[in-house]
Amino acid sequence: MAYSQKLMEIFRNPKNVGELPDANAVGRVGNASCGDILELYLKIENNIIVDAKFRTFGCASAIASSSVATEIIKGKTVEEALALTNDDIVKELDGLPAQKIHCSVLASEAIALAIQNYREGTDGASQEEKMV
Ligand code: FES
């Protein structure tokens, strides 16, 4: 199993790590097979994601995927963020080993869940994580 150099660089120096105290959209997803968990915090204003942070209890691929995903969606509309796929994240990481693709799915699912919670009028902060 080989990680790209880009993935290793992002893993060693991830962006947007932490909680967002004024988040109005939160998505918590967990992977049933490996037990890793990603908490995504979004601040949405006028349909634009003005800030995004994450806490990931997981592997290098999940942490790098979370970093890349938050970087991509900042400044984007909610619809543009929803259109982000795990394939986009994998490309941004210069690829992932086949057995690590599910780690990128965690990030795209967290975005979808956070926005769903936002649209349903709950920030998602008190919800159990969704297993993917
Ligand atoms: Fe499960 Fe990476 S091994 S998220």
CSV table of C-alpha atoms and ligand atoms in Angstrom, one decimal:
chain,number,residue,atom,x,y,z
A,1,MET,CA,0.0,0.0,0.0
A,2,ALA,CA,1.5,3.3,-1.1
A,3,TYR,CA,0.4,6.7,-0.2
A,4,SER,CA,1.1,9.7,-2.5
A,5,GLN,CA,3.7,12.2,-1.4
A,6,LYS,CA,0.9,14.8,-1.4
A,7,LEU,CA,-1.2,12.8,1.0
A,8,MET,CA,1.7,12.4,3.4
A,9,GLU,CA,2.4,16.1,3.3
A,10,ILE,CA,-1.2,17.0,4.0
A,11,PHE,CA,-1.4,14.3,6.8
A,12,ARG,CA,1.6,15.8,8.5
A,13,ASN,CA,0.3,19.4,8.2
A,14,PRO,CA,-3.5,19.2,7.9
A,15,LYS,CA,-5.6,22.4,7.5
A,16,ASN,CA,-8.8,23.4,9.4
A,17,VAL,CA,-8.3,21.0,12.3
A,18,GLY,CA,-10.5,21.7,15.4
A,19,GLU,CA,-14.0,22.7,16.3
A,20,LEU,CA,-15.9,25.7,15.1
A,21,PRO,CA,-17.7,27.2,18.1
A,22,ASP,CA,-20.1,29.2,15.9
A,23,ALA,CA,-20.9,26.4,13.5
A,24,ASN,CA,-24.5,26.2,12.3
A,25,ALA,CA,-24.1,22.8,10.6
A,26,VAL,CA,-22.4,19.7,12.0
A,27,GLY,CA,-22.1,16.3,10.5
A,28,ARG,CA,-20.7,13.3,12.4
A,29,VAL,CA,-20.0,10.2,10.4
A,30,GLY,CA,-18.4,6.9,11.4
A,31,ASN,CA,-17.1,4.0,9.4
A,32,ALA,CA,-18.6,0.7,10.6
A,33,SER,CA,-15.7,-1.4,9.5
A,34,CYS,CA,-12.8,0.5,10.9
A,35,GLY,CA,-14.4,2.5,13.6
A,36,ASP,CA,-13.0,5.8,12.4
A,37,ILE,CA,-15.1,9.0,13.1
A,38,LEU,CA,-15.2,12.4,11.4
A,39,GLU,CA,-16.9,15.4,12.8
A,40,LEU,CA,-17.3,18.2,10.4
A,41,TYR,CA,-18.3,21.8,11.4
A,42,LEU,CA,-19.5,24.3,8.9
A,43,LYS,CA,-20.4,28.0,9.2
A,44,ILE,CA,-22.9,28.8,6.5
A,45,GLU,CA,-24.0,32.4,5.7
A,46,ASN,CA,-26.2,33.4,2.8
A,47,ASN,CA,-25.9,29.9,1.3
A,48,ILE,CA,-22.0,30.2,1.3
A,49,ILE,CA,-19.8,28.0,3.5
A,50,VAL,CA,-17.7,30.8,5.1
A,51,ASP,CA,-15.7,28.4,7.4
A,52,ALA,CA,-15.1,24.7,7.8
A,53,LYS,CA,-13.2,22.7,10.4
A,54,PHE,CA,-13.0,19.0,11.3
A,55,ARG,CA,-12.0,16.6,14.0
A,56,THR,CA,-11.1,13.2,12.7
A,57,PHE,CA,-10.4,10.2,14.9
A,58,GLY,CA,-8.9,8.0,12.2
A,59,CYS,CA,-6.3,7.1,9.8
A,60,ALA,CA,-3.9,9.2,7.7
A,61,SER,CA,-6.2,8.9,4.6
A,62,ALA,CA,-9.2,10.1,6.6
A,63,ILE,CA,-7.3,13.1,8.1
A,64,ALA,CA,-5.9,14.1,4.7
A,65,SER,CA,-9.3,13.7,3.1
A,66,SER,CA,-10.9,15.9,5.7
A,67,SER,CA,-8.3,18.6,5.3
A,68,VAL,CA,-8.7,18.6,1.5
A,69,ALA,CA,-12.5,18.5,1.7
A,70,THR,CA,-12.6,21.5,4.1
A,71,GLU,CA,-10.2,23.5,1.9
A,72,ILE,CA,-12.3,22.8,-1.2
A,73,ILE,CA,-15.7,23.7,0.2
A,74,LYS,CA,-14.7,27.0,1.9
A,75,GLY,CA,-16.1,29.9,-0.1
A,76,LYS,CA,-18.4,27.5,-2.1
A,77,THR,CA,-22.2,27.6,-2.1
A,78,VAL,CA,-24.0,24.8,-0.3
A,79,GLU,CA,-24.9,23.3,-3.7
A,80,GLU,CA,-21.3,23.3,-4.9
A,81,ALA,CA,-20.2,21.6,-1.7
A,82,LEU,CA,-22.9,18.9,-2.1
A,83,ALA,CA,-21.6,18.3,-5.6
A,84,LEU,CA,-18.1,17.4,-4.2
A,85,THR,CA,-17.6,13.6,-4.5
A,86,ASN,CA,-15.1,11.3,-2.9
A,87,ASP,CA,-13.6,10.9,-6.4
A,88,ASP,CA,-12.8,14.6,-6.3
A,89,ILE,CA,-11.1,14.2,-2.9
A,90,VAL,CA,-9.1,11.2,-4.1
A,91,LYS,CA,-7.9,13.2,-7.2
A,92,GLU,CA,-6.9,16.1,-4.9
A,93,LEU,CA,-4.8,13.6,-2.9
A,94,ASP,CA,-3.1,12.3,-6.0
A,95,GLY,CA,-4.9,9.0,-5.5
A,96,LEU,CA,-5.6,6.6,-2.6
A,97,PRO,CA,-4.9,2.9,-2.3
A,98,ALA,CA,-8.0,0.9,-3.2
A,99,GLN,CA,-8.5,-0.3,0.4
A,100,LYS,CA,-8.5,3.3,1.6
A,101,ILE,CA,-11.1,4.7,-0.7
A,102,HIS,CA,-13.7,4.4,2.1
A,103,CYS,CA,-11.7,7.0,4.0
A,104,SER,CA,-12.5,9.7,1.4
A,105,VAL,CA,-16.2,8.6,1.5
A,106,LEU,CA,-16.2,9.6,5.1
A,107,ALA,CA,-15.4,13.2,4.2
A,108,SER,CA,-18.0,13.5,1.4
A,109,GLU,CA,-20.7,11.9,3.6
A,110,ALA,CA,-19.9,14.3,6.4
A,111,ILE,CA,-20.5,17.3,4.1
A,112,ALA,CA,-23.8,15.8,2.9
A,113,LEU,CA,-24.9,15.1,6.5
A,114,ALA,CA,-23.9,18.5,7.9
A,115,ILE,CA,-25.8,20.3,5.1
A,116,GLN,CA,-28.8,18.0,5.6
A,117,ASN,CA,-28.9,18.9,9.3
A,118,TYR,CA,-28.6,22.6,8.3
A,119,ARG,CA,-31.5,22.3,6.0
A,120,GLU,CA,-33.6,20.5,8.5
A,121,GLY,CA,-33.0,23.2,11.0
A,122,THR,CA,-30.8,21.3,13.4
A,123,ASP,CA,-27.1,22.0,13.7
A,124,GLY,CA,-26.5,18.3,14.2
A,125,ALA,CA,-24.3,18.9,17.2
A,126,SER,CA,-26.2,16.6,19.6
A,127,GLN,CA,-26.8,13.8,17.1
A,128,GLU,CA,-25.1,10.4,17.1
A,129,GLU,CA,-22.8,9.8,14.2
A,130,LYS,CA,-24.1,8.3,11.1
A,131,MET,CA,-22.4,5.1,10.1
A,132,VAL,CA,-21.3,4.8,6.4
B,1,FES,FE1,-11.2,3.8,8.1
B,1,FES,FE2,-9.4,5.2,7.0
B,1,FES,S1,-9.2,3.2,7.7
B,1,FES,S2,-11.4,5.9,7.6
